[in-house]
Short mmCIF file of C-alpha atoms in Angstrom, two decimals:
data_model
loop_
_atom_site.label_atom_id
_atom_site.label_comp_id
_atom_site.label_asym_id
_atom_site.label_seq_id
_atom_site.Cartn_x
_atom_site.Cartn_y
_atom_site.Cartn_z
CA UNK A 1 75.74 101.60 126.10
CA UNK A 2 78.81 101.46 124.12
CA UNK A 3 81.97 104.01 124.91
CA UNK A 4 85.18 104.61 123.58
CA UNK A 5 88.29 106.11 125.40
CA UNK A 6 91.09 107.24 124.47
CA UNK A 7 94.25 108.44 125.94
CA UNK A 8 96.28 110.18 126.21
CA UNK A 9 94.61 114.02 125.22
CA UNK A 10 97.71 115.73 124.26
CA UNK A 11 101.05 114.29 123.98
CA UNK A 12 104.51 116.31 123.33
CA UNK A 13 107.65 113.86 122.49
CA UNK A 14 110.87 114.39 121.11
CA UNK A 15 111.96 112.92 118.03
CA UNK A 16 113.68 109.51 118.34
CA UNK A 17 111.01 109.06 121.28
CA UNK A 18 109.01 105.70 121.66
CA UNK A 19 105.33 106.07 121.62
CA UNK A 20 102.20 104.33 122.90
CA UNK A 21 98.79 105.55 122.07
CA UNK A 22 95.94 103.27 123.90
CA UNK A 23 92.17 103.30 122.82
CA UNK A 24 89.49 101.01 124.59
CA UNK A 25 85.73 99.91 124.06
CA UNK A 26 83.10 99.36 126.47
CA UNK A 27 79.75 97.68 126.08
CA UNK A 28 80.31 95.93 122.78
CA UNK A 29 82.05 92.85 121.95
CA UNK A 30 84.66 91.68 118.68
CA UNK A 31 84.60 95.31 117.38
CA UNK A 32 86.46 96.24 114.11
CA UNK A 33 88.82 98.70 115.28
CA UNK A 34 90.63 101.55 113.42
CA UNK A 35 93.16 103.92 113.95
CA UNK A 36 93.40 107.57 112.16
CA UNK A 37 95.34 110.87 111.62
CA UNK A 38 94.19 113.65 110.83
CA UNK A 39 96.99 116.58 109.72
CA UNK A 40 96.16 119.65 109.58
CA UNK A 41 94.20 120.92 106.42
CA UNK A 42 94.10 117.30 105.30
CA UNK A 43 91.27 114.42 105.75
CA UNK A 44 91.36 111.68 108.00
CA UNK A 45 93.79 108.95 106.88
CA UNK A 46 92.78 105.66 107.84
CA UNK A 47 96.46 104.18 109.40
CA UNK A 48 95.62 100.77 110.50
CA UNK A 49 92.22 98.64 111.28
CA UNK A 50 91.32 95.09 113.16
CA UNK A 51 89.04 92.63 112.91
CA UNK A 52 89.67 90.91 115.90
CA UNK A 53 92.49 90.36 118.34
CA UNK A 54 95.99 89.77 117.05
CA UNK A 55 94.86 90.29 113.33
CA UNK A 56 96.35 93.71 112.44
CA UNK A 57 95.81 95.47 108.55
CA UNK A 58 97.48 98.64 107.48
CA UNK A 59 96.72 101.04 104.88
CA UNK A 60 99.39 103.02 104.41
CA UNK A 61 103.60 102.35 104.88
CA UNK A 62 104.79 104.34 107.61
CA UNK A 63 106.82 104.89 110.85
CA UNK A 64 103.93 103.25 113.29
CA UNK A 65 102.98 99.62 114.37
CA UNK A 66 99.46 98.91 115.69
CA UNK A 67 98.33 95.95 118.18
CA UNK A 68 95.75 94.76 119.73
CA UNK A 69 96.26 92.24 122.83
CA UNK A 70 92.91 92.34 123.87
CA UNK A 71 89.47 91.94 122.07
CA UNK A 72 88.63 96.15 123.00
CA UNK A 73 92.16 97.36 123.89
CA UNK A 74 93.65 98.93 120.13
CA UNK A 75 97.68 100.03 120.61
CA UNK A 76 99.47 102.79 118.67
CA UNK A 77 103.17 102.54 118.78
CA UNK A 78 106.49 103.58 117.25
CA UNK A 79 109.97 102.82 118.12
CA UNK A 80 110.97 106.04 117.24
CA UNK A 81 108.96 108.94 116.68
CA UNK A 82 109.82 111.62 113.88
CA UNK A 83 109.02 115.56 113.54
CA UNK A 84 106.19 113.98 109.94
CA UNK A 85 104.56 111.98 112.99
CA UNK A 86 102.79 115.31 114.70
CA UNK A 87 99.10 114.82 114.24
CA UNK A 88 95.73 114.23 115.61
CA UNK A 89 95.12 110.21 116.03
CA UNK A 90 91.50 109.01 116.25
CA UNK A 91 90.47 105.70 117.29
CA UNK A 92 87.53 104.45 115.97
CA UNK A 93 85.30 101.45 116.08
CA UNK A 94 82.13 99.78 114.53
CA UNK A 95 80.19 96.64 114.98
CA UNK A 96 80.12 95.09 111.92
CA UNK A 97 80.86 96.52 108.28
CA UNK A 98 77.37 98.14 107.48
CA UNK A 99 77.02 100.30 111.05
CA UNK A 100 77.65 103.47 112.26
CA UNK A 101 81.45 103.90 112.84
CA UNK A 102 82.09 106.04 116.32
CA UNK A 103 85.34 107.61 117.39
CA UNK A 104 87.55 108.64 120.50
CA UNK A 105 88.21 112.08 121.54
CA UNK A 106 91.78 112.00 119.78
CA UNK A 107 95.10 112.19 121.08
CA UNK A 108 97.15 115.33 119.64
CA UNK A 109 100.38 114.46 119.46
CA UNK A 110 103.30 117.08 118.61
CA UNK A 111 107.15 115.58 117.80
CA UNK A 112 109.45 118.31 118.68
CA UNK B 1 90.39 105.76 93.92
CA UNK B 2 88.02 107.39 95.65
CA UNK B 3 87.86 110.91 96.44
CA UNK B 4 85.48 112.57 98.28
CA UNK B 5 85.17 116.53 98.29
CA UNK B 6 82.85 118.79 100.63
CA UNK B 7 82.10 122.57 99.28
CA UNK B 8 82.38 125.14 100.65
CA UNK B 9 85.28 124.76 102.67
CA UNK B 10 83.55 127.46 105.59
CA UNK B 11 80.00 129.32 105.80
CA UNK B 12 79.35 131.50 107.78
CA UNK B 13 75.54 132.30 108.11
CA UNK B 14 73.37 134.33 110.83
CA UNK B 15 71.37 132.22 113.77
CA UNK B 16 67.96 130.74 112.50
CA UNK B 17 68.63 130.40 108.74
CA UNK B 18 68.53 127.12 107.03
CA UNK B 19 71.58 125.97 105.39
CA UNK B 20 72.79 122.53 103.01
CA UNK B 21 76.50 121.68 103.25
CA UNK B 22 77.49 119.15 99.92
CA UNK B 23 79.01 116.26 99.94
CA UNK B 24 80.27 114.69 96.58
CA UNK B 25 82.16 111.64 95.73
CA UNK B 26 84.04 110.27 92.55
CA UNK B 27 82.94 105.98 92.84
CA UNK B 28 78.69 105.57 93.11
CA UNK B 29 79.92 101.66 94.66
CA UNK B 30 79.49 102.93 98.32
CA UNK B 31 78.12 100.59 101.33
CA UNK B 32 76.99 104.01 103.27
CA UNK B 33 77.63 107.12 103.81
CA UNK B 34 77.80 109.07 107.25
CA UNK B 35 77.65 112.46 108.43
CA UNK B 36 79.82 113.55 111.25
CA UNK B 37 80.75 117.05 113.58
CA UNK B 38 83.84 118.19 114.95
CA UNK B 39 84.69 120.44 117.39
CA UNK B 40 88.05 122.20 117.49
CA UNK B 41 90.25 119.94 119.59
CA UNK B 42 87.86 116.98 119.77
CA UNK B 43 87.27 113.78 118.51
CA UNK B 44 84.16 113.19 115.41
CA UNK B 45 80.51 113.19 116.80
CA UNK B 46 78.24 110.89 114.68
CA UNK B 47 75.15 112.56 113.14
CA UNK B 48 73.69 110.04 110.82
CA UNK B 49 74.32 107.26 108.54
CA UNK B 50 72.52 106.48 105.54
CA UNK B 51 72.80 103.40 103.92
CA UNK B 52 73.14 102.84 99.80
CA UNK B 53 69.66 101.67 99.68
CA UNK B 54 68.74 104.94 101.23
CA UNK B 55 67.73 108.19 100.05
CA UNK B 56 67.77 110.23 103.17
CA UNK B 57 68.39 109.99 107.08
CA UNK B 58 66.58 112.57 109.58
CA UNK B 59 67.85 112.92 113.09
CA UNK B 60 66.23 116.13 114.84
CA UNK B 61 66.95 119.44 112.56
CA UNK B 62 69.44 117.81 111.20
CA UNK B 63 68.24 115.84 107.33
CA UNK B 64 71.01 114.02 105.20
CA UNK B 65 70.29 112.89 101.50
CA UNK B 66 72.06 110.26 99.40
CA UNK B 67 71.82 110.40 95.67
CA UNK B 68 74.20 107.40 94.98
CA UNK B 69 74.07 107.27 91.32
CA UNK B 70 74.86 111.08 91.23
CA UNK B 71 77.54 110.57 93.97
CA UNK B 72 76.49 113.20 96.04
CA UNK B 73 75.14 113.62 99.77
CA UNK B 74 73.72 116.86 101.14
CA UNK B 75 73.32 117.87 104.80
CA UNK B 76 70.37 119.71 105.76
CA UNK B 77 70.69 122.31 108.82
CA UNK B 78 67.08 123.61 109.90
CA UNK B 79 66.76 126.71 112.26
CA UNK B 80 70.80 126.99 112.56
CA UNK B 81 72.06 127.97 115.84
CA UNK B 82 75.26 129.56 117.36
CA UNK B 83 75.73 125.53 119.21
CA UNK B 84 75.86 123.86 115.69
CA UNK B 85 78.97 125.94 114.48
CA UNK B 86 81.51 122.94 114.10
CA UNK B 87 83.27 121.27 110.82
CA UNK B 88 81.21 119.22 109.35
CA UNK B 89 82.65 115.95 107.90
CA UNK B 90 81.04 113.05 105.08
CA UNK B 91 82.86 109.92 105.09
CA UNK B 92 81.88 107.13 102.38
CA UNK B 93 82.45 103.48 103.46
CA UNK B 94 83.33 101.74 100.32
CA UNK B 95 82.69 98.10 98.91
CA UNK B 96 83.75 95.30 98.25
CA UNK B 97 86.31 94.59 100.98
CA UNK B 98 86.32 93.11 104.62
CA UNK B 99 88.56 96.90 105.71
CA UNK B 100 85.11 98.48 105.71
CA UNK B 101 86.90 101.55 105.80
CA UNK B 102 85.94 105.24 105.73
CA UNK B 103 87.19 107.70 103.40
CA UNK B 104 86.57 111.52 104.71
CA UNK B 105 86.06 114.90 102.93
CA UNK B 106 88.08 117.57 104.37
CA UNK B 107 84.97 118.73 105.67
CA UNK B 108 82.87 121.92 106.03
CA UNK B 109 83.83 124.59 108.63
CA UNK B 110 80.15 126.35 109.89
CA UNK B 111 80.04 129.39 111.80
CA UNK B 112 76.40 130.28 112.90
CA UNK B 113 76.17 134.03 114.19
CA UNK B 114 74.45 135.66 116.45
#
């Protein structure tokens, strides 16, 4: 069966701070692979997705980069983190584009 | 754009009744649509996916409906209990486009009470 980890849980990093935010897949191969934040109050915001390895998409301009070296390995990074970076991050991945999408535990992350 | 709104935003109801948590979106053009559950803290639990062709999706007590012409989904709680209190989230995956994307309510909070 197919699982997704994530890590890590909870995260505390001072502003200016690099960052690295890992998510893997097990039991599935050439996923599409997402990353998401959710803030509080607000609905998920889709940050970046990939279709396979190397080919990187994102949605929305921002503060992060996203990678993926490996075929089930998905990267979250930043240089330098600021306070409007705080959030929860979700990794997510589907098989396909007409399946049921499943998600990671989420890494809280809180800039201070 | 898109939008995609869940009311209400938290119910509260006593153990054992049924309940329907609503799901409504702005653009009909949707590939699927796909219930989820959170827990405080944690990551989104899948309940079910129904596709456009679809009118409704039944996973245990759980039944999800898809009127895609009306834009609207509803999810169907049968004999609540105090375990299924969670937020409740719909996410619509939209077409055309290879992103295959979802794009989330901000989801129903559910308290089920002893």
């Amino acid at each position: 069966s197919q699982t997704i980890h994530q890590w890590p849980a909870t995260l505390v990093q001072p502003v200016g701070s690099p960052l690295s935010l890992e998510c893997t897949v097990e039991g599935t191969s050439n996923p599409n692979l997402y990353w998401y934040r959710q803030a509080a109050g607000r609905g998920l915001q889709l940050l970046f997705y990939s279709v396979g390895i190397g080919q990187i998409s994102s949605e929305v301009p921002q503060n992060l980069s996203a990678s993926r070296p490996q075929d089930r390995q998905f990267i979250l990074s930043s240089k330098k983190l600021l306070l409007s970076d705080s959030g929860f991050y979700l990794c997510a991945w589907r098989q396909g584009q007409n399946t049921e999408a499943f998600f990671g535990q989420g890494t809280r992350l809180t800039v201070v | 754009k898109q939008e995609v709104t869940q009311i209400p935003a938290a119910l509260s109801v006593p153990e054992g009744e049924n309940l329907v948590l609503n799901c409504s979106f702005t653009d009909s053009a949707i590939y699927n649509l796909q219930w989820f559950r959170q827990d405080p803290g944690k990551g989104l639990t899948s309940l079910l996916l129904i596709q456009s062709s679809q009118r409704e999706q039944t996973s245990g007590r759980l039944n999800a409906s898809l009127d895609k012409s009306s834009g609207r989904s509803t999810l169907y709680i049968a004999a609540s209990q105090p375990g299924d209190s969670a937020t409740y989230l719909c996410a619509v995956k939209e077409e055309p486009g290879t992103a295959s994307k979802l794009t989330f309510g901000t989801g129903t909070r559910l308290q089920v009470t002893l």
